[in-house]
Coordinates of N, CA, C and O in Angstrom, one line a residue:
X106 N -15.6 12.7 6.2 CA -15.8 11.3 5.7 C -15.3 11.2 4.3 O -15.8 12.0 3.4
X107 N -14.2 10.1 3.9 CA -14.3 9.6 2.8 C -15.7 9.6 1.8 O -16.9 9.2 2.0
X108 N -15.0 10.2 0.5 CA -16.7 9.5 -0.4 C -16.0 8.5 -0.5 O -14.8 8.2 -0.3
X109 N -17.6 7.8 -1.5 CA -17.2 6.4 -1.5 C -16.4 6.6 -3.2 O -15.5 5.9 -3.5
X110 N -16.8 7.6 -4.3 CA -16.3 7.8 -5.6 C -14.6 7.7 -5.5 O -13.7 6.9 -5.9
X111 N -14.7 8.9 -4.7 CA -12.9 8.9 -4.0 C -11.7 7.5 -3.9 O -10.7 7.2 -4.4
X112 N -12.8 6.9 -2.8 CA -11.9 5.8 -2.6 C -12.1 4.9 -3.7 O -11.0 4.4 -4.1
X113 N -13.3 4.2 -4.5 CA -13.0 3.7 -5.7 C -12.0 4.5 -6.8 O -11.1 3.8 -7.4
X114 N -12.2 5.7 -7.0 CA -11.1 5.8 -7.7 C -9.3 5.5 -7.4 O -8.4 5.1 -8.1
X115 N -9.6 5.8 -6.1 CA -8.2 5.9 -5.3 C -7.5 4.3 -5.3 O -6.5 4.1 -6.0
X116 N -7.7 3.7 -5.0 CA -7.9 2.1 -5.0 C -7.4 1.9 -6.5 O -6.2 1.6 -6.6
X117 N -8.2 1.9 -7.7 CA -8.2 1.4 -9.0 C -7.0 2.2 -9.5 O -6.4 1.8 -10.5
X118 N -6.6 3.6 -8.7 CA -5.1 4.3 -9.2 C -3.7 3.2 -8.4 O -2.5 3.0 -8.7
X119 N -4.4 2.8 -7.1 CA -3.4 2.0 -6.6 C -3.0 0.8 -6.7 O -1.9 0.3 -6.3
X120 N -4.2 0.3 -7.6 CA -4.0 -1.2 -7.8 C -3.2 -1.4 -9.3 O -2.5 -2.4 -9.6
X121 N -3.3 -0.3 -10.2 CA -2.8 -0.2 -11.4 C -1.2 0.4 -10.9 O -0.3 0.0 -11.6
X122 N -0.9 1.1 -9.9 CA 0.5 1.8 -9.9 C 1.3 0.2 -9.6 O 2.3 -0.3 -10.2
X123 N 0.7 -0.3 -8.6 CA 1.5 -1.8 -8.2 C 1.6 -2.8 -9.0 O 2.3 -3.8 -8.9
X124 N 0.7 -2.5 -10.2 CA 0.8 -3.8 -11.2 C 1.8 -3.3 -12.2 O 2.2 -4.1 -13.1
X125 N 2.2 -2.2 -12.3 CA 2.7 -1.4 -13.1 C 4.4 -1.6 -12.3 O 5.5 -1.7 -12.8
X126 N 4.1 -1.5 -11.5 CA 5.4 -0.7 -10.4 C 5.8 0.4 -11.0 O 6.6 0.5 -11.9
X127 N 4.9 1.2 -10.4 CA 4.7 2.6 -10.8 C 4.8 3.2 -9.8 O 3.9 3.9 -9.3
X128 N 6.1 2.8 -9.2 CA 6.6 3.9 -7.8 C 6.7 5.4 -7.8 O 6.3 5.8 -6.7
X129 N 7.0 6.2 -8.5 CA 6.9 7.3 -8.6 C 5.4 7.7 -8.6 O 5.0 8.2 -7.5
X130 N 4.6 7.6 -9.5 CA 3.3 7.7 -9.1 C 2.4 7.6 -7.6 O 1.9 8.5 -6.9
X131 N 2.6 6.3 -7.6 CA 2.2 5.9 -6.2 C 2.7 6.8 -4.9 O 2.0 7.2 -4.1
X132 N 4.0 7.0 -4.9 CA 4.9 7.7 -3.6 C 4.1 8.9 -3.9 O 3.9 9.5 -2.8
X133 N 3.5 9.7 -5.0 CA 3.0 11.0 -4.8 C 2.0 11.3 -3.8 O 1.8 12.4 -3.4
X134 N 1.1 9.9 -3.2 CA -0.2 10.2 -3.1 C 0.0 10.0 -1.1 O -0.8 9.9 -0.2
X135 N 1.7 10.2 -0.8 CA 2.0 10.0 0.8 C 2.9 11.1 1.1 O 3.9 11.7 0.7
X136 N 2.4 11.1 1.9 CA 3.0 12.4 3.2 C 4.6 12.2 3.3 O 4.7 11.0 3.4
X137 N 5.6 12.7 3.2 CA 7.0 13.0 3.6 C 7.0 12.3 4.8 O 7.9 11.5 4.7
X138 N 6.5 12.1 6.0 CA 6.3 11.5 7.0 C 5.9 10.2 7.1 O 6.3 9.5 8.0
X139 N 5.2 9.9 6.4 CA 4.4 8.9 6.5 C 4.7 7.7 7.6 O 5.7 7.7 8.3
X140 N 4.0 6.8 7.6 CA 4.6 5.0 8.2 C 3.6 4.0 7.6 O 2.5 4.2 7.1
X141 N 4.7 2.6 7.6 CA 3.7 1.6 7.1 C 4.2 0.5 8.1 O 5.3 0.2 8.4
X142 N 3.1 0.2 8.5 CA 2.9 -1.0 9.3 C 2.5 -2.3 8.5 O 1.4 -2.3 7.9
X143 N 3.8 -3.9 8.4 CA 3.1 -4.8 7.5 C 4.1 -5.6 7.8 O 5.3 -5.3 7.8
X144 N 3.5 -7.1 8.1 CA 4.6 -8.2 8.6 C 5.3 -8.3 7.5 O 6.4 -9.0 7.7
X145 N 5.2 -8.0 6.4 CA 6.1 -7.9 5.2 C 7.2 -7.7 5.4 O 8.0 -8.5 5.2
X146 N 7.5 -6.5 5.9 CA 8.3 -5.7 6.5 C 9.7 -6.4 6.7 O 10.8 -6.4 6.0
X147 N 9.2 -7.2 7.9 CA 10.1 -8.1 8.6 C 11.1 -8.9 7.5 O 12.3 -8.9 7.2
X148 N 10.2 -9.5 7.2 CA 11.4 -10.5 5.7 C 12.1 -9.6 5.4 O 13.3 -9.9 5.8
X149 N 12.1 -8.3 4.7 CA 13.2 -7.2 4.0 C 14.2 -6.6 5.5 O 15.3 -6.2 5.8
X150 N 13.3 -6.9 5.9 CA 14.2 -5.8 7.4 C 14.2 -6.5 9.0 O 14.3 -5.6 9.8
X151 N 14.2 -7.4 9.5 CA 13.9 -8.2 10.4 C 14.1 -7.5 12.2 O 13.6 -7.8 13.3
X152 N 15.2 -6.5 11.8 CA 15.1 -5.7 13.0 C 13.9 -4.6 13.3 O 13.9 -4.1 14.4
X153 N 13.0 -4.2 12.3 CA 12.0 -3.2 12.3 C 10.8 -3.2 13.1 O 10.0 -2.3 13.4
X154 N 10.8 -4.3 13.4 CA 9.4 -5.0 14.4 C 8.4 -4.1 13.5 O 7.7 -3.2 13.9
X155 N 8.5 -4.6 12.0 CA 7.0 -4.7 10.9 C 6.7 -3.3 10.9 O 5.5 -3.2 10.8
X156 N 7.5 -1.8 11.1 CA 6.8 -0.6 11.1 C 8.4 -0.2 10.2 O 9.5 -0.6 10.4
X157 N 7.9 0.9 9.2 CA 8.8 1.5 8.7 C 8.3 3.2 8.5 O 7.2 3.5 8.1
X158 N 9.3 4.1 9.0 CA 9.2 5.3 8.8 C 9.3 6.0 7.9 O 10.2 5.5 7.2
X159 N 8.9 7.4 7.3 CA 9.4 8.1 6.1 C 9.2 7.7 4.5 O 9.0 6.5 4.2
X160 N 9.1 8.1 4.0 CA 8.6 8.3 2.8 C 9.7 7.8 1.6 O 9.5 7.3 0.5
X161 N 11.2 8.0 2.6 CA 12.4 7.4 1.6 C 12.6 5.8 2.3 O 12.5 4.9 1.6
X162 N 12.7 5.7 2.9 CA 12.3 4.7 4.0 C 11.5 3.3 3.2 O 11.9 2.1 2.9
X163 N 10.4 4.1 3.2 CA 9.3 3.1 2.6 C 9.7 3.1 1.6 O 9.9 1.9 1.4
X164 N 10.0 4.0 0.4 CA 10.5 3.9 -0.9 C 11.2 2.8 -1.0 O 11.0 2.1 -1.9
X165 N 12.2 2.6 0.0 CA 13.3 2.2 -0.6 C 13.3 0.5 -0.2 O 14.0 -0.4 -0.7
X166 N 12.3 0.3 0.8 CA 11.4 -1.2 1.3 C 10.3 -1.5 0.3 O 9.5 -2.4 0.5
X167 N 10.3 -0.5 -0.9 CA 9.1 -1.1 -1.9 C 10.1 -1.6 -3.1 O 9.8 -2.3 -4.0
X168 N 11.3 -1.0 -3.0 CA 11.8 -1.1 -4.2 C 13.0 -2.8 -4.0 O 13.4 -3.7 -4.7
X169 N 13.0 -2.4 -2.8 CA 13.3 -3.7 -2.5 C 12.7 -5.2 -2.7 O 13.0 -6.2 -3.5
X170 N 11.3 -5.0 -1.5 CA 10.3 -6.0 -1.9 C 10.0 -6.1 -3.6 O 10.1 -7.2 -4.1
X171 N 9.8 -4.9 -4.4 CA 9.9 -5.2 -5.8 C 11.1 -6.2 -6.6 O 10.8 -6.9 -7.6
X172 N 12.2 -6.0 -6.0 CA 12.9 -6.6 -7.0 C 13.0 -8.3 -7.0 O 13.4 -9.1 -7.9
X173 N 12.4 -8.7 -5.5 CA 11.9 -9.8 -5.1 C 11.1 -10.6 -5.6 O 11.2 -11.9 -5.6
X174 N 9.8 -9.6 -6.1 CA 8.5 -9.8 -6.5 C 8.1 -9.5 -8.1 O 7.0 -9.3 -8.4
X175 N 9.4 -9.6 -9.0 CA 9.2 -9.2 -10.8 C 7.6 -9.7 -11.0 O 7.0 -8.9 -11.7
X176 N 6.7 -11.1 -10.3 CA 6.0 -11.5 -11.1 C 4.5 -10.4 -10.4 O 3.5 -10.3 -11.1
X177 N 4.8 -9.8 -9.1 CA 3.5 -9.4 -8.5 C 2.6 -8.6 -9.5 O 2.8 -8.0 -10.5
X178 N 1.4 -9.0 -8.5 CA -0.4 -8.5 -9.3 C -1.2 -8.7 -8.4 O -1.3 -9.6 -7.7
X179 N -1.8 -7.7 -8.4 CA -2.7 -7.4 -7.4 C -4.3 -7.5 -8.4 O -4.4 -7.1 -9.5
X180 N -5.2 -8.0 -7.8 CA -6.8 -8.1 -8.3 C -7.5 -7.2 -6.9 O -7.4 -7.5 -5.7
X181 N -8.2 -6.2 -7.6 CA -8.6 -5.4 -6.1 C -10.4 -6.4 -6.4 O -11.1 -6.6 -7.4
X182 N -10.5 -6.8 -4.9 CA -11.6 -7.7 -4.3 C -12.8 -6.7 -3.6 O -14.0 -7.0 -3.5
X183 N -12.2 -5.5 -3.2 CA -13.5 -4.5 -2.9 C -12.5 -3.6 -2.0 O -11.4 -3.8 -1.5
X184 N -13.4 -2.2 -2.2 CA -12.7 -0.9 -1.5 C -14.0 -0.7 -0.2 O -15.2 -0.8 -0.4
X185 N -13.3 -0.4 1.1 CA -14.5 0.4 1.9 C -13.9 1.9 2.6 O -12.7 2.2 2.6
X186 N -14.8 2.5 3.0 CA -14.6 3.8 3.3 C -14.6 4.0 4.9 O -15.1 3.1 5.6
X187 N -14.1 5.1 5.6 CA -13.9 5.4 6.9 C -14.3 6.6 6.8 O -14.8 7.2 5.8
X188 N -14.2 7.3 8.2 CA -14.2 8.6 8.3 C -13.0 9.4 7.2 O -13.3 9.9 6.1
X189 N -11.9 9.4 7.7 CA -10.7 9.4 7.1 C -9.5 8.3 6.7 O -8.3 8.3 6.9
X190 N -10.2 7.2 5.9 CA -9.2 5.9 5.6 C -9.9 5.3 4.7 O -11.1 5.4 4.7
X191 N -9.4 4.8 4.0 CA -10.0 3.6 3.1 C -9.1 2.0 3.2 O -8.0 1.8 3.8
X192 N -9.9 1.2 2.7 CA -9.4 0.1 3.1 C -9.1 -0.8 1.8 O -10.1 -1.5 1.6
X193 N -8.5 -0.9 1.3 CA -8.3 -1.8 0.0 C -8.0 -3.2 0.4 O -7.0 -3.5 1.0
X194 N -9.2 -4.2 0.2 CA -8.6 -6.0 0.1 C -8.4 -6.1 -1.1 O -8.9 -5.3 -2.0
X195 N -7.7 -6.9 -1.3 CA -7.3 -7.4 -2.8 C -6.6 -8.6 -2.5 O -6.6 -8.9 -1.3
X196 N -6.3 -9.2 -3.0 CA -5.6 -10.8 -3.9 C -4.2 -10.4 -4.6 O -4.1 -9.5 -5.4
X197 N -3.2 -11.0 -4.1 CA -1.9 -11.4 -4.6 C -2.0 -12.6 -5.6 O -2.0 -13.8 -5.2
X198 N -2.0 -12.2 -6.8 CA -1.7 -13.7 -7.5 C -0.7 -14.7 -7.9 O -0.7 -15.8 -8.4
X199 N 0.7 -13.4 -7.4 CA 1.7 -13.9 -7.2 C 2.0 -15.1 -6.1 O 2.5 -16.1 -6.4
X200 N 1.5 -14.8 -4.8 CA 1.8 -15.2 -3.3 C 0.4 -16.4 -3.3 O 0.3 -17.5 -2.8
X201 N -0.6 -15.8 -4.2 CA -2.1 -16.4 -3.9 C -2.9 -16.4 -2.6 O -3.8 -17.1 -2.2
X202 N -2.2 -15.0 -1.8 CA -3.2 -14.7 -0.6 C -3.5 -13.3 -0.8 O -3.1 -12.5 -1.7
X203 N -4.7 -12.9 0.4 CA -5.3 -11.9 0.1 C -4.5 -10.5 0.8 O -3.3 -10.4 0.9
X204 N -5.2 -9.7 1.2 CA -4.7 -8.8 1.9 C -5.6 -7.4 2.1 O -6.4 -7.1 1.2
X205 N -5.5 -6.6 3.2 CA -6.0 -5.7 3.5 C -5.2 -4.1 3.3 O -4.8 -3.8 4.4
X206 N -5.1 -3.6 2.7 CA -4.3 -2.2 3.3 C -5.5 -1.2 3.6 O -6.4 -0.9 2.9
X207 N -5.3 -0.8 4.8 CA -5.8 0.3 5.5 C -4.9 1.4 5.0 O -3.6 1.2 5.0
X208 N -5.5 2.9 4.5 CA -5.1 3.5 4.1 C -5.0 5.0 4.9 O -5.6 5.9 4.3
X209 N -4.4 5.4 5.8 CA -5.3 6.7 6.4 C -4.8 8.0 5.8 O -3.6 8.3 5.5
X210 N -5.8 8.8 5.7 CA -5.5 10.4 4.8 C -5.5 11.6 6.3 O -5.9 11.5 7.4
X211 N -4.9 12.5 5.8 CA -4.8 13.7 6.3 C -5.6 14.8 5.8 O -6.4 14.6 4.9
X212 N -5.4 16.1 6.4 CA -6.5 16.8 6.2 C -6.2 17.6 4.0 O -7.0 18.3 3.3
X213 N -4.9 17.0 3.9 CA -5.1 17.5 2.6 C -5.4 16.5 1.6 O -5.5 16.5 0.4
X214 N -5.5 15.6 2.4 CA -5.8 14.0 1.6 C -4.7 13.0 0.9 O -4.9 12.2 0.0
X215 N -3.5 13.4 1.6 CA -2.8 12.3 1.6 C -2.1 11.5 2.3 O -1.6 12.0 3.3
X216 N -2.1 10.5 2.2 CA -2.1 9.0 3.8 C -1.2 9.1 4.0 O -0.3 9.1 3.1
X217 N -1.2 9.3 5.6 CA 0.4 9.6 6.3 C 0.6 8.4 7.5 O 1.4 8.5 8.4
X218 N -0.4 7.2 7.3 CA 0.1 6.1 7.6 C -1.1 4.7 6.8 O -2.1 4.7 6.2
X219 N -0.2 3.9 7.3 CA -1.1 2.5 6.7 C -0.4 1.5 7.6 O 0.7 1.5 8.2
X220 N -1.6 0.5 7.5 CA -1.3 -0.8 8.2 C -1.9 -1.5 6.9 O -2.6 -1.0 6.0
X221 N -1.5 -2.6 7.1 CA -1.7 -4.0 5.9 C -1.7 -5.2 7.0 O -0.9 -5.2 7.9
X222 N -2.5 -5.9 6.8 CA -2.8 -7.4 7.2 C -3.0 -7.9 5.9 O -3.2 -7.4 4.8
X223 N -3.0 -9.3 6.4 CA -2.3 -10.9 5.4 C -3.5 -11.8 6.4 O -3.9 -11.7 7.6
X224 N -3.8 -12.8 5.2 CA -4.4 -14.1 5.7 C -2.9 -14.8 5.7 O -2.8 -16.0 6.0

C-alpha cells in the first residue's frame, strides 16, 4: 500500500517539475519501459490510439506537447492513494480544465505506467 506521506510528497515533486518543465527530473521517477495512456496523446500523434510506449517515447511527446504549451500550470486539487498507484487531480490553468493522472509504481517504486483522464 501506498502511504499517504509518499504520495503527498510525490505529487507536490510532480506538480512543481511540470510547472518548472523539469523534464529531466520528472523522467527520473519512470521505469525505462514505462506507458502513458492520455487523449492528449492523440493531438501530438493521431496514429497512437492515445497510448505511448517507452520512456524516450514519452520524453519526446512531453517535449513536444511542451513546446505547444510555454504558458502550462498545473494547481494540484488533491492526491489519493491505492494499493500501488496514486492519483493526482489537478487544474490546468493554462487549458482551464481539470484532470486526473493515475500513477502506477512498481515494486521499486517507480511508475511504469499511467493513464490521465480530462473533463
Amino acid at each position: 500500500m501506498i502511504d499517504n506521506q509518499f504520495a503527498l510528497q510525490f505529487a507536490a515533486d510532480w506538480i512543481t517539475c511540470w510547472n518548472k518543465q523539469d523534464l529531466d527530473t520528472l523522467m527520473a521517477h519512470y521505469t525505462d519501459d514505462f506507458s502513458i495512456q492520455t487523449p492528449y496523446a492523440l493531438k501530438i500523434y493521431p496514429d497512437c490510439g492515445g497510448i505511448i510506449l517507452g520512456k524516450k517515447n514519452v520524453r519526446l511527446y512531453w517535449e513536444t506537447a511542451l513546446s505547444k504549451l510555454p504558458d502550462l500550470h498545473f494547481e494540484l486539487l488533491e492526491v489519493l492513494t491505492g494499493v500501488n498507484s496514486i492519483s493526482i487531480y489537478y487544474h490546468n490553468t493554462d487549458s482551464g480544465k481539470n484532470a486526473v493522472e493515475n500513477l502506477f509504481f512498481n515494486g521499486d517504486g517507480m511508475v511504469d505506467k499511467v493513464i490521465v483522464t480530462y473533463n
